Short mmCIF file of C-alpha atoms in Angstrom, two decimals:
data_model
loop_
_atom_site.label_atom_id
_atom_site.label_comp_id
_atom_site.label_asym_id
_atom_site.label_seq_id
_atom_site.Cartn_x
_atom_site.Cartn_y
_atom_site.Cartn_z
CA MET A 765 306.04 -22.82 9.12
CA ASN A 766 308.35 -24.68 6.49
CA PRO A 767 311.23 -22.16 6.36
CA GLN A 768 312.36 -23.66 2.86
CA THR A 769 309.43 -22.26 1.13
CA ILE A 770 310.29 -18.68 1.94
CA ARG A 771 312.59 -16.91 0.10
CA GLU A 772 315.94 -16.43 1.73
CA GLY A 773 316.74 -13.20 3.59
CA TYR A 774 312.96 -12.15 4.05
CA ASN A 775 310.87 -12.23 7.02
CA PHE A 776 307.51 -14.15 7.08
CA ALA A 777 305.01 -11.95 4.71
CA TYR A 778 307.82 -9.49 3.77
CA LEU A 779 307.15 -6.73 6.51
CA ASP A 780 309.11 -6.87 9.89
CA GLU A 781 307.36 -8.08 12.92
CA GLN A 782 307.04 -4.55 14.48
CA THR A 783 305.49 -3.02 11.41
CA LYS A 784 302.97 -5.84 11.39
CA ARG A 785 302.26 -5.22 14.86
CA MET A 786 301.55 -1.43 14.12
CA ILE A 787 299.34 -2.27 11.36
CA ARG A 788 297.35 -4.85 13.43
CA ARG A 789 296.98 -2.10 16.07
CA ALA A 790 295.43 0.21 13.43
CA LEU A 791 293.26 -2.64 12.20
CA LEU A 792 291.81 -3.34 15.98
CA LYS A 793 290.85 0.39 15.93
CA ALA A 794 289.30 0.26 12.62
CA VAL A 795 287.31 -2.76 13.49
CA ALA A 796 286.36 -1.19 16.95
CA ILE A 797 285.17 2.20 15.09
CA PRO A 798 283.44 0.64 11.94
CA GLY A 799 284.06 2.95 8.84
CA TYR A 800 286.51 5.11 10.59
CA GLN A 801 289.66 5.77 8.63
CA VAL A 802 292.74 4.99 10.86
CA PRO A 803 295.82 6.66 9.82
CA PHE A 804 298.83 3.97 9.93
CA GLY A 805 302.61 4.30 9.19
CA GLY A 806 302.36 2.98 5.56
CA ARG A 807 305.56 1.29 4.23
CA GLU A 808 307.08 1.08 0.89
CA MET A 809 306.23 -2.01 -0.84
CA PRO A 810 308.21 -3.54 -3.73
CA MET A 811 305.63 -2.40 -6.25
CA PRO A 812 304.02 1.04 -7.19
CA TYR A 813 301.35 2.92 -5.43
CA GLY A 814 298.20 2.28 -7.02
CA TRP A 815 298.96 -1.42 -7.37
CA GLY A 816 297.37 -2.59 -4.13
CA THR A 817 300.30 -1.69 -1.61
CA GLY A 818 297.67 -0.92 1.10
CA GLY A 819 295.88 -4.15 0.60
CA MET A 820 299.19 -5.96 0.62
CA GLN A 821 300.16 -4.45 3.91
CA VAL A 822 296.97 -5.36 5.62
CA THR A 823 297.07 -9.01 4.18
CA ALA A 824 300.96 -9.08 5.28
CA ALA A 825 299.83 -7.95 8.69
CA VAL A 826 297.02 -10.62 9.02
CA ILE A 827 298.19 -13.46 7.19
CA GLY A 828 299.14 -16.65 9.31
CA GLN A 829 300.88 -20.08 8.47
CA THR A 830 297.52 -21.90 8.37
CA ASP A 831 295.77 -19.33 6.06
CA CYS A 832 294.66 -20.06 2.45
CA LEU A 833 295.07 -17.05 0.29
CA LYS A 834 293.00 -16.14 -2.83
CA VAL A 835 293.86 -12.98 -4.60
CA ILE A 836 291.47 -11.45 -7.30
CA ASP A 837 291.68 -8.46 -9.62
CA GLN A 838 288.31 -7.26 -10.80
CA GLY A 839 286.99 -10.51 -10.01
CA ALA A 840 289.59 -12.49 -11.90
CA ASP A 841 292.14 -14.79 -10.33
CA ASP A 842 294.36 -14.86 -13.53
CA THR A 843 295.09 -11.19 -14.23
CA THR A 844 298.41 -9.54 -13.73
CA ASN A 845 297.87 -7.99 -10.39
CA ALA A 846 296.24 -10.96 -8.99
CA VAL A 847 298.95 -13.38 -10.24
CA SER A 848 301.63 -11.28 -9.13
CA ILE A 849 300.36 -10.41 -5.60
CA ARG A 850 299.54 -14.25 -5.11
CA ALA A 851 303.08 -15.06 -6.19
CA PHE A 852 304.48 -12.54 -3.86
CA PHE A 853 302.70 -13.97 -0.77
CA ARG A 854 303.60 -17.70 -1.87
CA ASP A 855 307.27 -16.75 -2.11
CA LEU A 856 307.34 -15.00 1.02
CA THR A 857 304.96 -16.74 3.31
CA GLY A 858 304.66 -20.29 1.83
CA VAL A 859 300.93 -20.54 2.67
CA LYS A 860 298.54 -22.31 0.51
CA THR A 861 296.84 -20.35 -2.23
CA THR A 862 293.54 -21.04 -4.10
CA GLU A 863 291.12 -19.90 -6.57
CA ARG A 864 288.08 -21.14 -4.93
CA THR A 865 286.21 -18.64 -2.89
CA GLU A 866 284.90 -21.11 -0.34
CA GLU A 867 288.33 -22.63 0.28
CA ALA A 868 290.20 -19.30 1.08
CA THR A 869 290.46 -17.86 4.55
CA LEU A 870 292.11 -14.79 3.36
CA ILE A 871 290.93 -13.00 0.07
CA GLN A 872 292.74 -9.95 -1.05
CA THR A 873 290.58 -8.07 -3.65
CA ARG A 874 290.91 -5.17 -6.32
CA HIS A 875 287.59 -3.76 -7.06
CA ARG A 876 285.23 -6.83 -6.66
CA ILE A 877 283.36 -8.93 -3.88
CA PRO A 878 283.38 -12.56 -4.92
CA GLU A 879 279.87 -13.76 -6.17
CA LYS A 880 279.69 -16.75 -3.68
CA PRO A 881 278.65 -15.37 -0.34
CA LEU A 882 281.25 -15.20 2.16
CA GLN A 883 281.47 -17.15 5.35
CA ALA A 884 282.04 -16.61 8.87
CA GLY A 885 285.69 -16.59 9.49
CA GLN A 886 286.68 -15.40 5.93
CA VAL A 887 288.65 -12.01 5.89
CA LEU A 888 288.40 -9.72 2.73
CA VAL A 889 291.05 -7.27 2.11
CA TYR A 890 290.27 -4.45 -0.28
CA GLN A 891 292.89 -2.34 -2.10
CA VAL A 892 291.81 1.34 -1.89
CA PRO A 893 292.97 4.21 -3.96
CA ILE A 894 291.16 7.09 -2.31
CA PRO A 895 289.99 6.37 1.01
CA GLU A 896 288.14 9.56 1.76
CA PRO A 897 284.59 9.77 0.31
CA LEU A 898 284.30 13.45 0.87
CA ARG A 899 287.55 14.31 -1.01
CA PHE A 900 285.71 15.02 -4.43
CA ILE A 901 283.93 18.15 -2.73
CA GLU A 902 286.24 18.87 -0.12
CA PRO A 903 290.08 19.01 -0.87
CA SER A 904 291.30 19.75 2.80
CA GLU A 905 292.01 16.93 5.08
CA VAL A 906 291.75 18.83 8.06
CA GLU A 907 288.29 19.72 7.11
CA THR A 908 286.98 16.31 5.93
CA ARG A 909 288.24 14.80 9.43
CA LYS A 910 286.05 17.59 11.06
CA MET A 911 283.15 16.67 8.92
CA HIS A 912 283.41 12.95 9.85
CA ALA A 913 283.85 13.74 13.50
CA LEU A 914 280.69 16.21 13.32
CA GLU A 915 278.62 13.85 11.11
CA ASP A 916 278.50 16.78 8.61
CA TYR A 917 277.51 14.60 5.76
CA GLY A 918 275.21 17.04 3.78
CA VAL A 919 277.51 17.15 0.72
CA MET A 920 277.60 13.30 0.18
CA HIS A 921 273.98 13.78 -1.24
CA ILE A 922 275.20 16.57 -3.60
CA LYS A 923 277.02 14.11 -5.81
CA LEU A 924 273.96 12.03 -6.05
CA TYR A 925 272.07 14.99 -6.68
CA GLU A 926 274.14 16.20 -9.36
CA ASP A 927 273.92 12.62 -10.99
CA ILE A 928 270.12 12.89 -10.98
CA ALA A 929 270.22 16.37 -12.42
CA GLN A 930 272.47 15.45 -15.23
CA PHE A 931 271.60 11.81 -16.15
CA GLY A 932 268.14 11.63 -14.55
CA HIS A 933 269.27 8.80 -12.51
CA ILE A 934 272.03 8.10 -10.01
CA ALA A 935 274.74 7.30 -12.41
CA THR A 936 277.44 6.58 -9.98
CA ALA A 937 278.37 3.04 -10.77
CA TYR A 938 281.51 2.26 -8.42
CA ALA A 939 282.84 3.45 -5.25
CA TYR A 940 279.15 4.20 -4.28
CA PRO A 941 279.24 5.89 -0.87
CA VAL A 942 277.75 3.87 2.14
CA LEU A 943 276.72 4.78 5.59
CA VAL A 944 278.60 2.22 8.12
CA ASN A 945 276.88 1.10 11.39
CA GLY A 946 274.70 4.34 11.17
CA ARG A 947 277.65 6.70 11.68
CA TYR A 948 280.52 6.97 9.32
CA VAL A 949 280.15 7.49 5.75
CA MET A 950 282.73 5.31 3.83
CA ASP A 951 283.97 4.87 0.42
CA PRO A 952 283.82 1.13 -0.28
CA SER A 953 286.71 1.39 -2.65
CA PRO A 954 286.09 1.44 -6.29
CA ILE A 955 283.82 -1.96 -6.36
CA PRO A 956 280.88 -1.73 -8.53
CA LYS A 957 277.72 -0.64 -6.76
CA PHE A 958 276.38 -4.25 -7.76
CA ASP A 959 278.48 -5.42 -4.76
CA ASN A 960 277.54 -2.90 -2.11
CA PRO A 961 274.59 -5.00 -1.00
CA LYS A 962 277.14 -7.76 -0.37
CA MET A 963 278.65 -5.68 2.25
CA ASP A 964 275.74 -5.35 4.26
CA ASN A 965 275.56 -7.70 7.42
CA SER A 966 278.34 -9.75 5.83
CA PRO A 967 279.52 -12.69 7.99
CA ALA A 968 283.14 -11.93 6.80
CA LEU A 969 285.49 -9.60 8.32
CA GLN A 970 286.17 -6.76 5.53
CA LEU A 971 289.32 -4.75 5.93
CA PHE A 972 290.48 -1.76 3.80
CA GLY A 973 293.96 -0.73 3.17
CA ALA A 974 295.01 2.54 1.36
CA GLY A 975 298.87 2.67 0.71
CA ARG A 976 299.29 6.01 -0.87
CA GLU A 977 297.01 7.84 1.62
CA LYS A 978 298.21 5.53 4.49
CA ARG A 979 294.66 4.79 5.98
CA ILE A 980 292.96 1.71 7.11
CA TYR A 981 289.35 1.04 7.74
CA ALA A 982 287.18 -1.81 8.42
CA ILE A 983 283.58 -3.36 8.34
CA PRO A 984 283.41 -6.06 11.27
CA PRO A 985 281.22 -8.96 10.46
CA TYR A 986 277.41 -8.63 10.68
CA THR A 987 277.67 -4.72 10.29
CA ASP A 988 274.85 -2.29 8.79
CA VAL A 989 276.09 -1.23 5.60
CA LYS A 990 273.50 1.19 3.80
CA SER A 991 274.05 2.82 0.45
CA LEU A 992 273.23 6.43 0.25
CA ASP A 993 270.29 7.46 -1.94
CA PHE A 994 267.09 9.77 -2.11
CA GLU A 995 263.73 8.60 -1.22
CA ASP A 996 262.39 9.06 -4.57
CA HIS A 997 265.57 7.95 -5.99
CA PRO A 998 266.32 4.62 -4.17
CA PHE A 999 269.66 2.97 -4.49
CA GLU A 1000 269.54 0.15 -7.14
CA VAL A 1001 272.28 -2.19 -8.62
CA GLN A 1002 273.34 -2.58 -12.18
CA LYS A 1003 271.25 -4.96 -14.47
CA TRP A 1004 272.22 -6.61 -17.80
CA GLU A 1005 269.87 -7.81 -20.51
CA GLN A 1006 272.62 -10.29 -21.51
CA CYS A 1007 273.64 -13.50 -19.46
CA CYS A 1008 277.36 -14.59 -19.19
CA ALA A 1009 278.40 -15.95 -22.59
CA ILE A 1010 280.35 -18.64 -20.98
CA CYS A 1011 278.16 -19.85 -18.14
CA GLY A 1012 274.84 -18.29 -18.84
CA SER A 1013 274.68 -16.88 -15.55
CA ALA A 1014 271.94 -14.01 -15.24
CA GLU A 1015 272.86 -13.06 -11.73
CA SER A 1016 276.50 -12.09 -11.81
CA PHE A 1017 278.35 -8.95 -12.47
CA LEU A 1018 279.17 -8.92 -16.19
CA ASP A 1019 282.06 -7.57 -17.92
CA GLU A 1020 281.94 -6.46 -21.61
CA VAL A 1021 284.46 -8.07 -23.71
CA ILE A 1022 285.21 -6.84 -27.36
CA MET A 1023 285.69 -9.96 -29.49
CA ASP A 1024 287.21 -8.49 -32.88
CA ASP A 1025 287.73 -5.23 -34.48
CA GLN A 1026 284.27 -5.31 -35.94
CA GLY A 1027 282.76 -4.32 -32.52
CA THR A 1028 281.39 -7.65 -31.69
CA HIS A 1029 280.99 -7.83 -28.04
CA GLU A 1030 280.18 -10.47 -25.50
CA PHE A 1031 279.23 -10.36 -21.73
CA ILE A 1032 281.18 -12.63 -19.46
CA CYS A 1033 281.17 -13.16 -15.63
CA SER A 1034 283.82 -10.83 -13.88
CA ASP A 1035 284.13 -13.36 -11.30
CA THR A 1036 286.38 -16.23 -12.98
CA ASP A 1037 285.95 -18.53 -9.96
CA TYR A 1038 282.07 -18.25 -9.96
CA CYS A 1039 282.11 -18.95 -13.72
CA ARG A 1040 284.35 -21.85 -13.60
CA GLU A 1041 282.43 -23.34 -11.06
CA ARG A 1042 279.04 -23.00 -12.74
CA MET A 1043 280.70 -24.60 -16.00
CA GLU A 1044 281.92 -27.43 -14.08
CA ASN A 1045 278.52 -28.29 -12.63
CA LEU A 1046 276.75 -27.93 -15.97
CA GLU A 1047 279.38 -30.24 -17.32
CA VAL A 1048 278.53 -32.74 -14.58
CA THR A 1049 274.72 -32.28 -15.13
CA VAL A 1050 275.13 -32.87 -18.71
CA MET B 1042 260.15 46.29 17.39
CA ASN B 1043 260.37 43.25 19.28
CA ARG B 1044 260.51 42.60 23.12
CA GLU B 1045 263.48 40.29 23.42
CA PRO B 1046 266.81 40.54 21.55
CA ILE B 1047 267.85 37.59 19.40
CA LEU B 1048 271.44 38.25 19.97
CA GLN B 1049 273.30 39.92 22.79
CA VAL B 1050 276.73 40.75 22.62
CA ASP B 1051 278.83 41.78 25.63
CA ASN B 1052 282.30 43.24 25.78
CA LEU B 1053 283.54 41.20 22.93
CA THR B 1054 287.23 41.52 22.28
CA LYS B 1055 289.57 39.86 19.64
CA LEU B 1056 292.70 41.28 19.13
CA TYR B 1057 295.68 40.20 16.82
CA ALA B 1058 297.77 42.96 18.16
CA ALA B 1059 297.12 46.03 20.00
CA GLY B 1060 294.43 48.14 18.20
CA LYS B 1061 294.23 45.18 15.50
CA GLY B 1062 290.87 43.41 15.73
CA CYS B 1063 287.94 44.54 17.69
CA GLU B 1064 287.76 45.51 21.14
CA GLU B 1065 285.00 45.71 23.86
CA VAL B 1066 282.10 45.62 21.66
CA SER B 1067 278.53 45.44 22.99
CA PHE B 1068 275.18 45.33 21.63
CA ASP B 1069 271.70 43.98 21.37
CA LEU B 1070 270.27 42.84 18.11
CA TYR B 1071 266.21 42.20 17.84
CA PRO B 1072 264.20 40.05 15.46
CA GLY B 1073 263.71 41.64 12.18
CA GLU B 1074 266.29 44.18 12.83
CA VAL B 1075 269.00 45.20 10.40
CA LEU B 1076 272.35 46.43 11.88
CA GLY B 1077 274.91 47.98 9.88
CA ILE B 1078 278.50 47.89 10.97
CA VAL B 1079 280.66 50.55 9.07
CA GLY B 1080 284.10 51.81 9.28
CA GLU B 1081 287.28 52.36 7.33
CA SER B 1082 289.40 49.07 6.09
CA GLY B 1083 291.09 47.65 8.90
CA SER B 1084 288.64 48.72 11.53
CA GLY B 1085 287.72 45.45 12.67
CA LYS B 1086 284.27 44.93 11.04
CA SER B 1087 284.95 41.54 9.53
CA THR B 1088 286.81 40.30 12.67
CA LEU B 1089 283.72 41.21 14.54
CA LEU B 1090 281.59 39.67 12.03
CA SER B 1091 283.54 36.28 12.17
CA CYS B 1092 283.22 36.25 16.12
CA LEU B 1093 279.62 36.91 15.87
CA SER B 1094 278.89 33.93 13.37
CA ALA B 1095 280.88 31.55 15.39
CA ARG B 1096 283.78 31.39 13.02
CA LEU B 1097 286.37 32.91 14.97
CA ALA B 1098 286.51 32.51 18.96
CA PRO B 1099 286.94 35.81 20.84
CA ASP B 1100 289.80 36.51 23.47
CA GLN B 1101 287.15 37.88 25.73
CA GLY B 1102 283.47 38.47 26.10
CA ASP B 1103 280.19 36.53 25.58
CA ILE B 1104 277.68 36.24 22.75
CA HIS B 1105 274.25 34.95 23.69
CA TYR B 1106 271.80 33.68 21.01
CA LEU B 1107 268.31 33.09 21.32
CA THR B 1108 267.54 29.89 19.37
CA ARG B 1109 264.40 29.02 17.65
CA ALA B 1110 263.52 26.76 20.53
CA ALA B 1111 263.63 30.02 22.66
CA GLU B 1112 266.53 29.14 24.60
CA TRP B 1113 269.28 31.36 25.30
CA VAL B 1114 272.77 29.83 24.39
CA ASN B 1115 276.20 30.99 25.09
CA LEU B 1116 277.83 30.82 21.37
CA TYR B 1117 281.30 29.90 22.47
CA GLY B 1118 280.08 27.30 25.13
CA LEU B 1119 278.66 25.36 22.72
CA SER B 1120 280.00 22.19 21.04
CA GLU B 1121 281.46 22.59 17.33
CA SER B 1122 278.77 20.51 16.08
CA ARG B 1123 276.10 22.57 17.46
CA GLN B 1124 277.69 25.77 16.07
CA ARG B 1125 277.77 24.31 12.77
CA GLN B 1126 274.16 23.12 13.19
CA LEU B 1127 273.20 26.81 14.14
CA GLN B 1128 275.36 28.07 11.14
CA ARG B 1129 273.29 25.87 8.76
CA THR B 1130 269.70 25.94 10.06
CA GLU B 1131 269.18 29.16 11.83
CA TRP B 1132 271.85 31.41 10.34
CA GLY B 1133 272.92 32.68 7.03
CA ILE B 1134 276.46 33.72 6.10
CA VAL B 1135 276.65 35.82 3.04
CA HIS B 1136 280.43 36.21 2.01
CA GLN B 1137 281.80 39.31 0.20
CA HIS B 1138 283.08 37.05 -2.45
CA PRO B 1139 280.60 34.45 -3.69
CA ARG B 1140 283.40 32.15 -4.41
CA ASP B 1141 283.88 31.76 -0.44
CA GLY B 1142 280.20 31.18 -0.01
CA LEU B 1143 279.40 28.79 -2.87
CA ARG B 1144 280.42 25.57 -4.04
CA MET B 1145 281.82 26.41 -7.62
CA GLY B 1146 282.28 22.77 -8.87
CA VAL B 1147 278.42 21.89 -8.64
CA SER B 1148 275.31 23.02 -10.14
CA ALA B 1149 273.35 26.12 -8.96
CA GLY B 1150 270.54 23.66 -7.73
CA ALA B 1151 272.83 21.65 -5.67
CA ASN B 1152 274.05 24.86 -4.19
CA ILE B 1153 270.67 25.71 -3.19
CA GLY B 1154 269.97 22.22 -1.93
CA GLU B 1155 272.85 21.75 0.24
CA ARG B 1156 271.63 23.02 3.26
CA LEU B 1157 268.53 20.99 2.84
CA MET B 1158 270.31 17.80 2.17
CA ALA B 1159 272.59 18.66 5.34
CA THR B 1160 269.69 18.88 7.51
CA GLY B 1161 268.26 15.63 6.38
CA GLN B 1162 265.91 16.35 3.36
CA ARG B 1163 266.31 13.21 1.05
CA HIS B 1164 263.55 13.87 -1.58
CA TYR B 1165 265.06 14.74 -4.94
CA GLY B 1166 261.70 16.26 -6.29
CA ASN B 1167 261.26 18.32 -3.35
CA LEU B 1168 264.73 19.61 -3.40
CA ARG B 1169 264.41 20.44 -7.06
CA ASP B 1170 261.24 22.34 -6.51
CA THR B 1171 262.86 24.38 -3.84
CA ALA B 1172 265.81 25.20 -5.56
CA GLN B 1173 263.47 26.42 -8.54
CA SER B 1174 261.23 28.46 -6.29
CA TRP B 1175 264.28 30.16 -4.65
CA MET B 1176 265.87 30.93 -8.04
CA SER B 1177 262.91 32.81 -9.16
CA ASP B 1178 262.66 34.60 -5.81
CA VAL B 1179 266.16 35.98 -6.34
CA GLU B 1180 265.53 36.63 -9.98
CA LEU B 1181 267.54 34.04 -11.47
CA ASP B 1182 266.42 32.08 -14.60
CA ILE B 1183 265.32 28.79 -13.58
CA ALA B 1184 266.46 27.25 -16.90
CA ARG B 1185 269.91 27.67 -15.59
CA ILE B 1186 269.52 25.39 -12.61
CA ASP B 1187 272.05 22.74 -13.74
CA ASP B 1188 274.60 25.24 -14.65
CA LYS B 1189 277.51 25.94 -12.40
CA PRO B 1190 278.10 29.06 -10.70
CA THR B 1191 281.33 29.56 -12.51
CA THR B 1192 279.31 30.23 -15.61
CA TYR B 1193 277.16 33.05 -13.66
CA SER B 1194 278.10 36.74 -13.62
CA GLY B 1195 279.20 38.32 -10.55
CA GLY B 1196 275.64 39.63 -9.55
CA MET B 1197 274.10 36.23 -10.16
CA GLN B 1198 276.64 34.52 -8.13
CA GLN B 1199 275.78 36.97 -5.30
CA ARG B 1200 272.09 36.37 -5.63
CA LEU B 1201 272.81 32.54 -5.78
CA GLN B 1202 274.67 32.78 -2.50
CA ILE B 1203 271.80 34.67 -0.94
CA ALA B 1204 269.28 31.94 -2.04
CA ARG B 1205 271.65 29.25 -0.77
CA ASN B 1206 271.62 30.80 2.68
CA LEU B 1207 267.74 31.84 2.98
CA VAL B 1208 266.66 28.17 1.80
CA THR B 1209 266.54 26.98 5.42
CA HIS B 1210 264.66 29.92 6.43
CA PRO B 1211 267.32 31.36 8.91
CA ARG B 1212 266.39 33.85 11.56
CA LEU B 1213 269.73 35.74 11.57
CA VAL B 1214 271.94 36.42 8.62
CA PHE B 1215 275.27 37.85 8.46
CA MET B 1216 276.49 39.61 5.43
CA ASP B 1217 279.99 40.82 4.62
CA GLU B 1218 279.98 43.69 2.02
CA PRO B 1219 277.44 41.80 0.10
CA THR B 1220 277.42 44.41 -2.65
CA GLY B 1221 281.11 44.98 -2.97
CA GLY B 1222 282.62 44.25 -6.17
CA LEU B 1223 279.27 44.63 -8.05
CA ASP B 1224 278.62 47.54 -10.58
CA VAL B 1225 276.16 50.20 -9.48
CA SER B 1226 272.99 49.05 -11.38
CA VAL B 1227 273.46 45.45 -10.19
CA GLN B 1228 274.17 46.82 -6.73
CA ALA B 1229 270.96 48.70 -6.56
CA ARG B 1230 268.90 45.73 -7.75
CA LEU B 1231 270.43 43.41 -5.42
CA LEU B 1232 269.89 46.04 -2.34
CA ASP B 1233 266.38 46.10 -3.49
CA LEU B 1234 266.05 42.36 -3.45
CA LEU B 1235 267.70 42.15 -0.13
CA ARG B 1236 265.47 44.79 1.50
CA GLN B 1237 262.29 42.93 0.03
CA LEU B 1238 263.49 39.54 1.44
CA VAL B 1239 264.41 41.04 4.88
CA THR B 1240 261.02 42.35 5.24
CA GLU B 1241 259.09 39.35 4.04
CA MET B 1242 261.15 36.97 6.00
CA ASN B 1243 261.39 39.09 9.06
CA LEU B 1244 265.18 38.47 9.21
CA ALA B 1245 267.59 39.91 11.57
CA VAL B 1246 270.71 40.91 9.83
CA VAL B 1247 274.16 42.09 10.60
CA ILE B 1248 275.61 43.69 7.58
CA VAL B 1249 279.12 44.88 7.29
CA THR B 1250 279.91 47.69 4.87
CA HIS B 1251 282.01 50.56 4.02
CA ASP B 1252 279.34 51.85 1.72
CA LEU B 1253 277.29 54.37 3.55
CA ALA B 1254 274.73 54.32 0.74
CA VAL B 1255 274.21 50.53 1.32
CA ALA B 1256 274.05 51.26 5.13
CA ARG B 1257 271.23 53.84 4.77
CA LEU B 1258 269.19 51.86 2.43
CA LEU B 1259 269.22 48.47 4.46
CA ALA B 1260 270.05 49.24 8.08
CA GLN B 1261 267.90 50.63 10.86
CA ARG B 1262 270.72 51.01 13.19
CA LEU B 1263 274.33 51.65 12.70
CA ILE B 1264 277.58 50.92 14.65
CA VAL B 1265 280.48 53.08 13.52
CA MET B 1266 283.92 51.20 14.26
CA ARG B 1267 287.34 52.76 14.18
CA HIS B 1268 290.74 51.26 15.22
CA GLY B 1269 288.88 48.09 16.55
CA ARG B 1270 286.62 50.11 18.70
CA VAL B 1271 282.90 51.32 18.45
CA VAL B 1272 282.89 55.05 18.21
CA GLU B 1273 279.30 55.74 17.68
CA THR B 1274 275.90 53.96 17.55
CA GLY B 1275 272.49 55.12 16.86
CA LEU B 1276 269.65 55.01 14.38
CA THR B 1277 270.85 55.15 10.82
CA ASP B 1278 269.25 58.33 9.90
CA GLN B 1279 270.48 59.94 13.19
CA VAL B 1280 274.15 58.73 12.95
CA LEU B 1281 274.32 59.68 9.10
CA ASP B 1282 272.52 63.08 9.42
CA ASP B 1283 273.98 64.29 12.67
CA PRO B 1284 277.12 62.48 13.31
CA GLN B 1285 278.76 63.13 16.73
CA HIS B 1286 282.02 61.70 16.68
CA ALA B 1287 285.00 63.33 14.65
CA TYR B 1288 285.51 60.05 12.71
CA THR B 1289 281.77 59.47 11.70
CA GLN B 1290 281.71 63.20 10.74
CA LEU B 1291 284.74 62.72 8.50
CA LEU B 1292 283.10 59.52 7.12
CA VAL B 1293 279.95 61.13 6.13
CA SER B 1294 281.66 64.19 4.77
CA SER B 1295 283.79 62.11 2.50
CA VAL B 1296 280.96 60.29 0.63
CA LEU B 1297 280.92 61.60 -2.97
CA THR B 1298 277.81 63.12 -4.05
CA SER B 1299 276.96 63.61 -7.48
#
């Protein structure tokens, strides 16, 4: 470590060593029981709940001096949340940061999984607002824990049933519930269901931190992650008729962008790194 | 009447304080039999029902239940997951207030389908068909399958609750004052429906009520409770027409007749 690069008066990665140890202990338990929500003593972070305090605590607990950090918010490297969290860790750890998915060893994300397939050895940290997938139907924490313990998951399909009854198809588009390792039903945080298949048997380690709710859970590498569905209404991901207006990709997750006040709109890649790299390659070939 | 009982209750006691709760209750229940539990408020009827349906562990005594697989199990010797499994596959629990038994935030169809989904049904079309056929069985308009129970009247909610419980074809149903809080004409229709379903599905039922008319209409056998103890048991007609215990006599004589 190069002490000059850390802001004076702060410990490496903001949290004190005891706290990081406590979070790592919770992480170990979470990895040992894929999809199980481990309570941990969440600390106050220098930003409000809902801005990614859970993800930041997990990142702070696992980050090392040789790590290379990437932070994305809705897929983008250059939005407020991503920029400020990246700056925070650059200030308080001095580690290298990057926007390139393949360079990063540690990626903190809000609501997306990068388009480029993750590699073994990479760690993906999710920011989670509501970790409990059963919460929408069962307000009691005591009861939801019991339901998890007893694998009492019938209610999960009620939400999907209601979708089909109302809209004719499963309209849940984000935070789409998954079954991890054939045992625990898990909320994958509000990523679009487009990203759900990327979690299945991913070579990367996936860690989830919920700051306000003080829960940590994890998907170890190469773990089965199955999205819940019905036999006659199987799980499927979003599709677009358009391609990315910048790079022309037909495979990536697209954001709709309003261009003027006449209602003109375009679709562009939500993953800015993916989009930029495609553009660079296009320019090379041209 | 069937040869082997489905439920055996032996010396069941659950006391909150002396005389509060139920004490030393024993009875057998046979398949297809409707057993009424009557008594005044605070006599321990509902406590007894909670104990019977594995929702409240008793202080003493045993409950044995004969499962569908023809195996005797000690209810409170079972794991909690097994108890819940029984509750949602082999049993039904009809609450006095439909709000306690229904999920008010989701549609009627989802309410009926919940137990099926919990037992592993994953075919939307089939769930939908089952929900519709049950709605017509309990005389609900199937056009309202996607409406939430909050938009239903009290009587309709109660019928929905019954459909939701019977959808997995339980063998044993616990009912706590199923007609309480309904007006008399709705009560009569509901009782008629219950009686028909009980006969058709050969259900064993334990029904708690303070309404002797309900007991007379539905139950073949009665248990009269007072201060947590059983004071009289017997065939319904026998108990109601020739009450032996002073309290039963009082109960029978205090029914209003028009």
